[in-house]
Short mmCIF file of C-alpha atoms in Angstrom, two decimals:
data_model
loop_
_atom_site.label_atom_id
_atom_site.label_comp_id
_atom_site.label_asym_id
_atom_site.label_seq_id
_atom_site.Cartn_x
_atom_site.Cartn_y
_atom_site.Cartn_z
CA UNK A 76 -51.56 1.78 15.78
CA UNK A 77 -49.54 3.15 18.55
CA UNK A 78 -48.73 -0.19 20.01
CA UNK A 79 -45.31 -2.10 19.70
CA UNK A 80 -46.88 -5.24 18.21
CA UNK A 81 -47.98 -4.51 14.69
CA UNK A 82 -49.78 -7.94 13.95
CA UNK A 83 -52.48 -7.32 16.11
CA UNK A 84 -54.91 -6.17 13.21
CA UNK A 85 -53.19 -7.78 10.33
CA UNK A 86 -54.81 -9.98 7.60
CA UNK A 87 -54.20 -13.58 7.76
CA UNK A 88 -52.48 -14.96 4.74
CA UNK A 89 -52.95 -18.74 3.53
CA UNK A 90 -49.52 -20.62 3.67
CA UNK A 91 -48.59 -21.67 0.32
CA UNK A 92 -46.45 -24.49 -0.66
CA UNK A 93 -43.67 -25.35 -1.35
CA UNK A 94 -41.75 -23.79 1.25
CA UNK A 95 -38.23 -23.72 -0.33
CA UNK A 96 -37.20 -19.95 -0.40
CA UNK A 97 -35.03 -20.94 -3.26
CA UNK A 98 -37.90 -21.08 -5.70
CA UNK A 99 -38.18 -17.33 -5.14
CA UNK A 100 -34.60 -16.67 -6.87
CA UNK A 101 -34.06 -16.88 -10.65
CA UNK A 102 -32.26 -20.04 -11.92
CA UNK A 103 -29.43 -17.62 -13.47
CA UNK A 104 -29.07 -15.57 -10.36
CA UNK A 105 -25.49 -14.83 -9.20
CA UNK A 106 -26.20 -15.93 -5.83
CA UNK A 107 -26.42 -19.59 -6.92
CA UNK A 108 -23.19 -19.33 -8.62
CA UNK A 109 -21.49 -17.90 -5.66
CA UNK A 110 -22.96 -20.90 -3.43
CA UNK A 111 -22.10 -23.60 -5.77
CA UNK A 112 -18.32 -21.99 -6.18
CA UNK A 113 -17.74 -21.64 -2.39
CA UNK A 114 -19.24 -25.08 -1.67
CA UNK A 115 -16.28 -26.57 -3.59
CA UNK A 116 -13.62 -25.05 -1.22
CA UNK A 117 -12.03 -26.47 1.80
CA UNK A 118 -12.78 -24.65 5.04
CA UNK A 119 -10.60 -26.50 7.35
CA UNK A 120 -8.12 -23.76 7.85
CA UNK A 121 -11.36 -21.34 8.79
CA UNK A 122 -12.86 -23.74 11.40
CA UNK A 123 -9.37 -24.24 12.93
CA UNK A 124 -9.42 -20.59 13.64
CA UNK A 125 -12.09 -21.19 16.15
CA UNK A 126 -11.49 -22.33 19.84
CA UNK A 127 -12.71 -25.91 20.41
CA UNK A 128 -13.98 -24.77 23.74
CA UNK A 129 -16.22 -22.11 22.37
CA UNK A 130 -19.78 -22.42 20.91
CA UNK A 131 -20.22 -21.48 17.21
CA UNK A 132 -23.60 -19.75 16.71
CA UNK A 133 -23.47 -19.23 12.93
CA UNK A 134 -21.71 -21.52 10.63
CA UNK A 135 -18.34 -19.92 9.44
CA UNK A 136 -18.91 -21.24 5.99
CA UNK A 137 -22.34 -19.43 5.64
CA UNK A 138 -20.73 -16.27 7.24
CA UNK A 139 -18.10 -16.26 4.72
CA UNK A 140 -20.60 -16.62 1.89
CA UNK A 141 -22.74 -13.76 3.05
CA UNK A 142 -19.73 -11.52 3.58
CA UNK A 143 -18.35 -12.36 -0.26
CA UNK A 144 -21.94 -11.97 -1.49
CA UNK A 145 -22.19 -8.48 0.25
CA UNK A 146 -18.99 -7.26 -1.14
CA UNK A 147 -20.17 -8.66 -4.73
CA UNK A 148 -23.01 -6.16 -4.40
CA UNK A 149 -21.36 -3.35 -2.63
CA UNK A 150 -22.60 -3.74 0.76
CA UNK A 151 -19.38 -3.30 3.12
CA UNK A 152 -21.08 -2.20 6.41
CA UNK A 153 -21.60 -4.97 9.02
CA UNK A 154 -24.84 -3.38 9.92
CA UNK A 155 -26.09 -3.10 6.56
CA UNK A 156 -25.16 -6.82 6.19
CA UNK A 157 -27.00 -7.62 9.12
CA UNK A 158 -30.08 -5.81 7.67
CA UNK A 159 -29.73 -7.63 4.33
CA UNK A 160 -29.70 -10.94 6.17
CA UNK A 161 -32.95 -10.07 7.62
CA UNK A 162 -34.79 -8.74 4.52
CA UNK A 163 -32.89 -9.89 1.42
CA UNK A 164 -34.20 -13.14 0.02
CA UNK A 165 -30.76 -13.98 -1.45
CA UNK A 166 -28.93 -13.66 1.89
CA UNK A 167 -31.56 -15.79 3.38
CA UNK A 168 -31.01 -18.39 0.76
CA UNK A 169 -27.19 -18.44 1.61
CA UNK A 170 -28.07 -18.62 5.34
CA UNK A 171 -30.49 -21.71 4.79
CA UNK A 172 -32.30 -22.13 8.04
CA UNK A 173 -29.81 -20.47 10.14
CA UNK A 174 -30.65 -17.28 12.25
CA UNK A 175 -29.52 -14.10 10.72
CA UNK A 176 -26.08 -12.98 12.47
CA UNK A 177 -26.00 -9.64 14.11
CA UNK A 178 -23.52 -6.99 12.97
CA UNK A 179 -21.18 -7.73 15.75
CA UNK A 180 -20.80 -11.33 14.99
CA UNK A 181 -20.00 -10.39 11.25
CA UNK A 182 -17.67 -7.75 12.07
CA UNK A 183 -15.72 -9.88 14.60
CA UNK A 184 -15.71 -12.86 11.88
CA UNK A 185 -14.29 -10.42 9.38
CA UNK A 186 -11.63 -8.69 11.73
CA UNK A 187 -10.68 -11.70 13.87
CA UNK A 188 -11.26 -15.07 12.02
CA UNK A 189 -10.54 -14.26 8.47
CA UNK A 190 -7.33 -12.33 8.74
CA UNK A 191 -5.27 -15.60 8.98
CA UNK A 192 -7.20 -17.85 6.35
CA UNK A 193 -8.35 -15.29 3.84
CA UNK A 194 -5.06 -15.78 1.61
CA UNK A 195 -5.68 -19.58 1.59
CA UNK A 196 -9.50 -18.98 0.68
CA UNK A 197 -8.50 -16.31 -2.12
CA UNK A 198 -5.87 -18.80 -3.53
CA UNK A 199 -8.46 -21.83 -3.56
CA UNK A 200 -10.87 -19.61 -5.63
CA UNK A 201 -7.92 -18.70 -8.21
CA UNK A 202 -7.08 -22.43 -8.35
CA UNK A 203 -10.94 -23.07 -8.87
CA UNK A 204 -10.89 -20.66 -11.92
CA UNK A 205 -7.59 -22.42 -13.25
CA UNK A 206 -9.31 -25.83 -13.04
CA UNK A 207 -12.24 -24.83 -15.29
CA UNK A 208 -9.77 -23.17 -17.88
CA UNK A 209 -10.75 -19.68 -17.10
CA UNK A 210 -7.10 -18.43 -16.59
CA UNK A 211 -4.44 -18.62 -19.19
CA UNK A 212 -1.48 -18.99 -16.63
CA UNK A 213 1.00 -17.33 -18.74
CA UNK A 214 0.56 -13.63 -19.16
CA UNK A 215 -0.63 -11.46 -16.25
CA UNK A 216 -1.34 -7.73 -16.13
CA UNK A 217 -0.14 -5.64 -13.12
CA UNK A 218 -1.07 -2.20 -11.98
CA UNK A 219 -1.63 -0.48 -8.69
CA UNK A 220 -3.96 2.26 -7.37
CA UNK A 221 -4.47 4.27 -4.09
CA UNK A 222 -7.25 3.72 -1.97
CA UNK A 223 -8.01 5.77 1.21
CA UNK A 224 -7.47 4.51 4.59
CA UNK A 225 -10.04 4.99 7.58
CA UNK A 226 -8.16 7.46 9.10
CA UNK A 227 -8.51 11.05 9.86
CA UNK A 228 -7.02 13.35 7.00
CA UNK A 229 -5.38 15.78 9.42
CA UNK A 230 -3.89 13.23 11.92
CA UNK A 231 -0.70 13.50 9.99
CA UNK A 232 3.00 12.85 11.52
CA UNK A 233 5.79 13.89 8.98
CA UNK A 234 9.35 12.35 9.26
CA UNK A 235 11.23 15.49 8.63
CA UNK A 236 9.24 17.38 11.30
CA UNK A 237 9.86 14.79 13.68
CA UNK A 238 13.50 14.87 13.14
CA UNK A 239 13.64 18.50 13.30
CA UNK A 240 11.95 18.64 16.83
CA UNK A 241 13.81 15.73 18.34
CA UNK A 242 16.96 17.61 17.33
CA UNK A 243 15.52 20.77 19.21
CA UNK A 244 14.79 18.55 22.14
CA UNK A 245 18.36 16.98 22.09
CA UNK A 246 19.95 20.39 22.03
CA UNK A 247 17.80 21.87 24.81
CA UNK A 248 18.55 18.76 27.11
CA UNK A 249 22.61 18.79 26.55
CA UNK A 250 22.33 22.53 27.48
CA UNK A 251 20.22 22.27 30.51
CA UNK A 252 20.77 18.83 31.95
CA UNK A 253 24.49 19.24 32.84
CA UNK A 254 23.79 22.43 34.93
CA UNK A 255 20.74 20.27 36.54
CA UNK A 256 23.15 17.43 37.33
CA UNK A 257 26.07 19.78 38.69
CA UNK A 258 23.38 21.47 40.95
CA UNK A 259 22.43 18.42 42.75
CA UNK A 260 25.79 16.84 42.87
CA UNK A 261 24.71 13.70 40.91
CA UNK A 262 26.60 11.28 38.71
CA UNK A 263 24.98 10.84 35.38
CA UNK A 264 26.58 9.89 32.13
CA UNK A 265 26.02 12.39 28.97
CA UNK A 266 26.46 10.67 25.60
CA UNK A 267 26.22 11.96 22.10
CA UNK A 268 22.63 11.29 22.30
CA UNK A 269 20.32 11.35 25.20
CA UNK A 270 17.89 8.40 25.31
CA UNK A 271 15.20 7.25 27.35
CA UNK A 272 16.66 5.04 29.67
CA UNK A 273 19.20 7.93 30.41
CA UNK A 274 16.26 10.02 31.47
CA UNK A 275 14.71 7.33 33.56
CA UNK A 276 17.75 6.84 35.39
CA UNK A 277 18.24 10.60 36.15
CA UNK A 278 14.65 10.75 37.25
CA UNK A 279 15.32 8.02 39.55
CA UNK A 280 18.23 9.34 41.26
CA UNK A 281 16.16 12.67 41.62
CA UNK A 282 13.44 10.87 43.23
CA UNK A 283 15.98 9.04 45.72
CA UNK A 284 17.24 12.42 46.59
CA UNK A 285 13.67 13.65 47.51
CA UNK A 286 13.22 10.84 49.78
CA UNK A 287 16.59 11.02 51.64
CA UNK A 288 16.05 14.91 52.12
CA UNK A 289 12.52 14.58 52.67
CA UNK A 290 11.29 17.36 50.36
CA UNK A 291 7.28 17.49 49.93
CA UNK A 292 6.26 18.53 46.49
CA UNK A 293 3.53 21.07 46.35
CA UNK A 294 0.91 21.93 43.73
CA UNK A 295 -1.71 24.40 43.09
CA UNK A 296 -2.12 28.22 43.01
CA UNK A 297 0.19 30.19 45.48
CA UNK A 298 2.54 27.21 46.34
CA UNK A 299 6.30 27.87 45.65
CA UNK A 300 7.91 24.67 44.18
CA UNK A 301 11.45 23.64 45.28
CA UNK A 302 14.33 23.62 42.98
CA UNK A 303 14.39 19.63 43.14
CA UNK A 304 10.63 19.58 42.21
CA UNK A 305 11.45 22.06 39.46
CA UNK A 306 14.28 19.95 38.17
CA UNK A 307 12.07 16.53 38.34
CA UNK A 308 9.24 18.21 36.38
CA UNK A 309 11.73 19.32 33.77
CA UNK A 310 13.13 15.76 33.47
CA UNK A 311 9.68 14.32 33.37
CA UNK A 312 8.79 16.63 30.49
CA UNK A 313 11.71 15.79 28.41
CA UNK A 314 11.16 12.09 29.17
CA UNK A 315 7.53 12.25 27.72
CA UNK A 316 8.78 14.19 24.49
CA UNK A 317 11.49 11.83 24.00
CA UNK A 318 9.36 8.71 24.11
CA UNK A 319 6.84 10.54 21.79
CA UNK A 320 9.50 10.94 19.35
CA UNK A 321 10.88 7.30 19.61
CA UNK A 322 7.42 6.15 19.25
CA UNK A 323 6.89 8.19 15.99
CA UNK A 324 10.30 7.17 14.66
CA UNK A 325 9.30 3.27 15.19
CA UNK A 326 6.17 3.96 13.37
CA UNK A 327 7.69 5.73 10.47
CA UNK A 328 10.23 3.25 9.56
CA UNK A 329 11.39 3.98 6.03
CA UNK A 330 8.32 6.03 5.20
CA UNK A 331 7.97 9.66 5.17
CA UNK A 332 4.79 10.14 7.21
CA UNK A 333 1.98 8.11 8.86
CA UNK A 334 -1.50 8.69 10.33
CA UNK A 335 -2.18 8.80 14.17
CA UNK A 336 -5.40 7.11 13.23
CA UNK A 337 -4.14 4.28 11.29
CA UNK A 338 -0.43 4.11 11.90
CA UNK A 339 0.15 1.65 8.98
CA UNK A 340 -1.25 4.16 6.49
CA UNK A 341 0.84 6.53 4.47
CA UNK A 342 -0.27 9.89 3.18
CA UNK A 343 -0.35 9.81 -0.55
CA UNK A 344 -1.86 11.82 -3.38
CA UNK A 345 -5.35 10.45 -4.44
CA UNK A 346 -6.90 10.89 -7.77
CA UNK A 347 -10.18 12.25 -6.15
CA UNK A 348 -8.69 15.58 -5.39
CA UNK A 349 -11.95 17.61 -4.84
CA UNK A 350 -10.15 20.81 -3.70
CA UNK A 351 -7.86 20.54 -6.72
CA UNK A 352 -4.93 21.51 -4.35
CA UNK A 353 -2.76 18.31 -4.39
CA UNK A 354 -4.03 17.38 -0.94
CA UNK A 355 -2.36 14.47 0.70
CA UNK A 356 -4.67 11.88 2.17
CA UNK A 357 -3.76 8.71 4.46
CA UNK A 358 -4.06 5.72 2.29
CA UNK A 359 -2.59 2.45 1.10
CA UNK A 360 -1.32 1.32 -2.46
CA UNK A 361 -3.30 -1.59 -3.78
CA UNK A 362 -1.43 -3.56 -6.36
CA UNK A 363 -3.44 -6.24 -8.29
CA UNK A 364 -2.40 -8.95 -11.04
CA UNK A 365 -5.12 -9.79 -13.57
CA UNK A 366 -5.21 -12.62 -15.91
CA UNK A 367 -8.11 -13.14 -18.49
CA UNK A 368 -10.04 -10.50 -16.49
CA UNK A 369 -9.92 -12.01 -13.23
CA UNK A 370 -7.75 -10.88 -10.14
CA UNK A 371 -5.22 -13.60 -9.49
CA UNK A 372 -3.02 -11.89 -6.79
CA UNK A 373 -3.48 -8.77 -4.92
CA UNK A 374 -0.98 -7.04 -2.30
CA UNK A 375 -1.55 -3.97 0.02
CA UNK A 376 1.38 -1.75 0.71
CA UNK A 377 2.07 1.65 2.47
CA UNK A 378 4.72 2.27 -0.01
CA UNK A 379 3.80 5.31 -2.53
CA UNK A 380 5.94 4.19 -5.36
CA UNK A 381 4.60 1.31 -7.39
CA UNK A 382 8.16 0.15 -8.22
CA UNK A 383 8.65 -1.09 -4.60
CA UNK A 384 5.61 -3.25 -4.79
CA UNK A 385 6.46 -5.42 -7.87
CA UNK A 386 8.72 -7.96 -6.73
CA UNK A 387 6.75 -9.30 -3.73
CA UNK A 388 3.81 -9.65 -6.10
CA UNK A 389 5.83 -11.55 -8.84
CA UNK A 390 7.19 -13.95 -6.35
CA UNK A 391 3.61 -15.01 -5.49
CA UNK A 392 2.72 -15.22 -9.18
CA UNK A 393 5.75 -17.21 -9.94
CA UNK A 394 4.59 -19.97 -7.73
CA UNK A 395 1.28 -20.18 -9.93
CA UNK A 396 3.18 -20.56 -13.15
CA UNK A 397 3.17 -17.13 -14.57
CA UNK A 398 6.17 -16.09 -16.78
CA UNK A 399 4.82 -13.04 -18.70
CA UNK A 400 4.16 -10.08 -16.31
CA UNK A 401 2.85 -6.90 -18.27
CA UNK A 402 3.23 -3.75 -16.28
CA UNK A 403 3.02 0.20 -16.78
CA UNK A 404 5.86 2.82 -16.73
CA UNK A 405 5.41 3.10 -12.94
CA UNK A 406 7.05 -0.25 -12.35
CA UNK A 407 10.19 0.37 -14.20
CA UNK A 408 13.41 0.08 -12.32
CA UNK A 409 16.76 -1.77 -12.75
CA UNK A 410 16.08 -3.85 -9.67
CA UNK A 411 12.89 -5.30 -11.24
CA UNK A 412 14.52 -5.71 -14.53
CA UNK A 413 17.27 -7.75 -13.08
CA UNK A 414 14.82 -9.89 -10.85
CA UNK A 415 13.01 -10.67 -14.11
CA UNK A 416 15.89 -11.79 -15.59
CA UNK A 417 17.28 -14.02 -12.91
CA UNK A 418 13.98 -15.57 -12.42
CA UNK A 419 13.16 -16.48 -15.99
CA UNK A 420 10.39 -14.04 -16.35
CA UNK A 421 9.84 -12.38 -19.86
CA UNK A 422 8.69 -9.07 -18.72
CA UNK A 423 6.71 -6.48 -20.53
CA UNK A 424 7.28 -3.14 -18.60
CA UNK A 425 6.81 0.14 -20.72
CA UNK A 426 9.79 2.23 -20.02
CA UNK A 427 9.18 5.62 -18.15
CA UNK A 428 10.32 7.78 -21.18
CA UNK A 429 8.42 5.77 -23.69
CA UNK A 430 5.88 8.33 -24.39
CA UNK A 431 8.00 11.36 -24.00
CA UNK A 432 10.69 9.98 -26.48
CA UNK A 433 8.09 10.24 -29.34
CA UNK A 434 7.91 14.08 -29.03
CA UNK A 435 9.69 16.52 -31.21
CA UNK A 436 10.89 18.61 -27.96
CA UNK A 437 12.43 15.49 -26.75
CA UNK A 438 14.30 14.43 -29.73
CA UNK A 439 15.56 18.07 -30.29
CA UNK A 440 16.92 18.56 -26.78
CA UNK A 441 20.59 18.61 -27.14
CA UNK A 442 21.09 17.81 -23.57
CA UNK A 443 19.52 14.33 -23.50
CA UNK A 444 21.95 11.29 -23.46
CA UNK A 445 19.63 9.46 -25.90
CA UNK A 446 20.24 12.38 -28.62
CA UNK A 447 24.40 11.87 -28.11
CA UNK A 448 26.19 9.59 -30.38
CA UNK A 449 27.95 6.79 -28.12
CA UNK A 450 31.42 5.42 -29.11
CA UNK A 451 31.77 1.84 -27.47
CA UNK A 452 35.57 1.64 -28.22
CA UNK A 453 36.35 4.87 -26.18
CA UNK A 454 33.23 4.52 -23.83
CA UNK A 455 32.39 8.15 -24.41
CA UNK A 456 29.52 10.27 -25.86
CA UNK A 457 29.76 13.35 -28.29
CA UNK A 458 27.94 16.38 -27.42
CA UNK A 459 26.18 18.71 -29.75
CA UNK A 460 29.50 20.78 -30.35
CA UNK A 461 31.30 17.52 -30.96
CA UNK A 462 33.56 17.45 -27.72
CA UNK A 463 34.00 13.94 -26.12
CA UNK A 464 32.05 13.24 -22.69
CA UNK A 465 34.24 10.64 -21.31
CA UNK A 466 33.83 8.29 -18.26
CA UNK A 467 35.32 9.73 -15.07
CA UNK A 468 34.45 7.44 -12.14
CA UNK A 469 31.80 4.97 -10.76
CA UNK A 470 29.63 5.35 -7.64
CA UNK A 471 27.54 2.80 -5.94
CA UNK A 472 24.09 3.28 -4.42
CA UNK A 473 21.35 0.97 -2.75
CA UNK A 474 17.99 1.00 -3.28
CA UNK A 475 15.42 0.68 -0.43
CA UNK A 476 15.34 -2.88 -0.74
CA UNK A 477 19.08 -3.12 -0.58
CA UNK A 478 19.74 -3.72 -4.50
CA UNK A 479 23.22 -2.27 -5.54
CA UNK A 480 23.10 0.07 -8.54
CA UNK A 481 26.52 0.88 -10.16
CA UNK A 482 26.35 4.42 -11.88
CA UNK A 483 28.97 5.53 -14.27
CA UNK A 484 29.55 9.20 -14.32
CA UNK A 485 30.68 10.67 -17.64
CA UNK A 486 32.18 14.37 -17.69
CA UNK A 487 32.88 16.77 -20.30
CA UNK A 488 36.08 18.83 -19.82
CA UNK A 489 35.65 21.29 -22.58
CA UNK A 490 32.30 23.16 -21.89
CA UNK A 491 34.15 26.57 -21.20
CA UNK A 492 32.99 29.00 -23.41
CA UNK A 493 30.55 26.67 -25.23
CA UNK A 494 27.79 28.56 -27.02
CA UNK A 495 25.23 25.72 -26.39
CA UNK A 496 26.02 25.43 -22.66
CA UNK A 497 22.58 27.11 -21.65
CA UNK A 498 20.81 24.26 -23.93
CA UNK A 499 22.92 21.52 -22.76
CA UNK A 500 23.14 21.92 -19.20
CA UNK A 501 19.82 21.89 -17.26
CA UNK A 502 18.80 21.95 -13.76
CA UNK A 503 19.34 24.28 -10.87
CA UNK A 504 22.46 24.33 -8.92
CA UNK A 505 24.23 26.89 -6.41
CA UNK A 506 27.35 26.84 -8.91
CA UNK A 507 27.18 29.50 -11.47
CA UNK A 508 26.41 28.12 -14.99
CA UNK A 509 29.91 29.20 -16.48
CA UNK A 510 31.62 27.20 -13.75
CA UNK A 511 29.48 24.01 -14.50
CA UNK A 512 30.58 21.06 -16.76
CA UNK A 513 28.08 18.54 -18.48
CA UNK A 514 27.76 15.40 -16.70
CA UNK A 515 25.84 12.32 -17.59
CA UNK A 516 24.89 9.56 -15.03
CA UNK A 517 24.47 6.05 -16.92
CA UNK A 518 23.65 2.73 -15.25
CA UNK A 519 24.93 0.36 -18.08
CA UNK A 520 22.88 -2.65 -16.93
CA UNK A 521 19.73 -0.53 -16.85
CA UNK A 522 20.51 0.91 -20.15
CA UNK A 523 20.88 -2.50 -21.71
CA UNK A 524 17.61 -3.64 -20.12
CA UNK A 525 15.52 -0.67 -21.15
CA UNK A 526 16.80 -1.07 -24.76
CA UNK A 527 15.55 -4.79 -24.77
CA UNK A 528 12.41 -3.92 -23.32
CA UNK A 529 11.83 -0.96 -25.96
CA UNK A 530 12.16 -3.74 -28.61
CA UNK A 531 10.19 -6.18 -26.76
CA UNK A 532 6.97 -3.98 -26.12
CA UNK A 533 7.01 -2.88 -29.81
CA UNK A 534 6.74 -6.51 -31.30
CA UNK A 535 3.44 -7.81 -32.26
CA UNK A 536 3.15 -9.73 -28.82
CA UNK A 537 4.09 -6.87 -26.79
CA UNK A 538 1.58 -4.57 -28.47
CA UNK A 539 -1.22 -7.06 -28.02
CA UNK A 540 -0.26 -7.54 -24.26
CA UNK A 541 0.01 -3.81 -23.73
CA UNK A 542 -3.52 -3.20 -25.04
CA UNK A 543 -4.89 -5.98 -22.90
CA UNK A 544 -3.20 -4.32 -19.98
CA UNK A 545 -5.05 -1.20 -20.50
CA UNK A 546 -8.35 -3.00 -20.88
CA UNK A 547 -8.25 -5.62 -18.10
CA UNK A 548 -6.26 -4.36 -15.25
CA UNK A 549 -7.62 -0.55 -15.78
CA UNK A 550 -11.03 -2.02 -16.22
CA UNK A 551 -10.93 -3.87 -12.90
CA UNK A 552 -10.11 -0.90 -11.13
CA UNK A 553 -12.84 0.99 -12.78
CA UNK A 554 -15.41 -1.60 -11.56
CA UNK A 555 -14.02 -1.78 -8.25
CA UNK A 556 -13.87 2.06 -7.58
CA UNK A 557 -16.84 3.16 -9.62
CA UNK A 558 -19.37 0.26 -10.15
CA UNK A 559 -18.94 -1.39 -6.76
CA UNK A 560 -18.21 2.10 -5.24
CA UNK A 561 -15.21 0.92 -3.07
CA UNK A 562 -13.17 3.99 -2.36
CA UNK A 563 -12.40 3.95 1.25
CA UNK A 564 -11.49 0.94 3.55
CA UNK A 565 -13.66 0.41 6.75
CA UNK A 566 -11.03 -1.48 8.75
CA UNK A 567 -7.47 -0.17 9.92
CA UNK A 568 -4.04 -1.79 9.71
CA UNK A 569 -2.38 -3.65 6.83
CA UNK A 570 -3.55 -6.98 8.00
CA UNK A 571 -7.25 -5.89 8.13
CA UNK A 572 -6.95 -3.79 5.05
CA UNK A 573 -5.66 -6.96 3.17
CA UNK A 574 -8.49 -9.08 4.46
CA UNK A 575 -11.20 -6.49 3.34
CA UNK A 576 -9.38 -6.22 -0.06
CA UNK A 577 -9.31 -9.85 -0.79
CA UNK A 578 -12.88 -10.00 0.11
CA UNK A 579 -13.62 -7.39 -2.54
CA UNK A 580 -11.61 -9.09 -5.06
CA UNK A 581 -13.15 -12.55 -4.71
CA UNK A 582 -16.56 -10.77 -4.95
CA UNK A 583 -15.30 -8.95 -8.24
CA UNK A 584 -14.10 -12.53 -9.56
CA UNK A 585 -17.21 -14.33 -8.79
CA UNK A 586 -19.30 -11.22 -10.67
CA UNK A 587 -16.91 -11.42 -13.57
CA UNK A 588 -17.30 -15.21 -13.81
CA UNK A 589 -21.36 -14.78 -13.83
CA UNK A 590 -21.06 -12.25 -16.55
CA UNK A 591 -18.88 -14.10 -18.71
CA UNK A 592 -21.25 -17.20 -18.41
CA UNK A 593 -24.21 -15.29 -19.20
CA UNK A 594 -22.62 -13.48 -22.06
CA UNK A 595 -21.02 -16.88 -23.41
CA UNK A 596 -17.34 -15.53 -23.19
CA UNK A 597 -16.00 -18.26 -21.07
CA UNK A 598 -12.57 -19.61 -22.07
CA UNK A 599 -11.47 -16.12 -23.56
CA UNK A 600 -8.32 -14.93 -22.17
CA UNK A 601 -7.23 -11.73 -24.42
CA UNK A 602 -8.89 -9.25 -26.33
CA UNK A 603 -7.85 -9.30 -30.02
CA UNK A 604 -6.45 -6.16 -31.85
CA UNK A 605 -9.04 -4.46 -33.95
CA UNK A 606 -7.94 -3.83 -37.69
CA UNK A 607 -6.85 -0.42 -38.45
#
């Protein structure tokens, strides 16, 4: 029993024919569908990712098959995939007669080879679904969710904190460095902002002064440092700190935070809040587009807001012929509405105030612009007391993507002594309530677009599409996160995370195709409304 070879006293089994491992797999197993579907794809770009000088141990096409099949069945770890290739008959069927790859080969293939070709392979699978008429290529349902990154939850860097400490550093350098330069009679330019190159020049001149005077620097207990050594160490400390802040600012960009473990990840609120304290975790915003229950487009973004991720996804969907995007209230913005109008898209986006506007409290709020009558001739509103709220001026702002928003500011000049002032003017301000006037901020194009969208989503087609959005795209997230148990990425960086997520989407699509074939639901694109 205690010897490494366990076959010394094993029973001998008679070899039985046939030797085809496929006979052990049922004819309606999903692994057969995966093999048949992926065999119809073109792998020229995948083979081009390999060097001609190297040797390919395992076929890239077979590696791709076992990766997708692993994601179909909730196996994401490269070590568990290696184990499955040695023990699972379905993985052996996909490998054919090839030797099972080790976990390093699988991990290297996923992180290095696939990142440049995964978009093309995913697009081929979507085209294959379109060719068999499984996609409507008309209406598409869009939503986003947040998935945790493979990063330490406490490795955060905040933009405001970085700017505050950098400002303190600048103040300290402007206070101490001029005296240091004057002490050693050095020529050094002091600008409004002390940058890294300025500190490097000062350090170089101090080192040159050390060589000229032949001063030896000392270290350790009981040693007395010279003024020049103390000055040089001070400059070195400032240089290290300024380099760190420059590095942080570069990684932050337009974001408010990032993780030191995965610098592309942003700290966001997740739905999985086990401590119930609103803890922020490093993660990515995953936005998907679903048609006929299949994921036809996916995008990974470090943006916390859904509204910033819609246009890049719509640009991809437009190339595939989609004209009716359906999205939730989180995607509403004037920029998104305008892009849809200019590109011939008939959007169905629920307004952000759609549910609130139905409540009695909202309808009875006298401070809401929606509850004030509007006079188009004089371009003014009437408050609850009957006083006019006239247009005072216009102001222009730009969105994060550079879109210009023109807002008209309406002001009431008769608020003094009004009995309804406390109910009409809301919000906190340092100005006392008796000195404040009622202001309305209205973007006229956005107001028109929201009114048109309100009527569109309440039409019979809008009701049908909104009902399907809640079923199809929310159902897709439920399957990905609950059934397939994918809640945290394994790879790091936006490119690697995108590769992993597209593999997951391909596994989801093949599972969906298998289920629709087995339940005889092929060709159905929309769920019908049930009779009341």
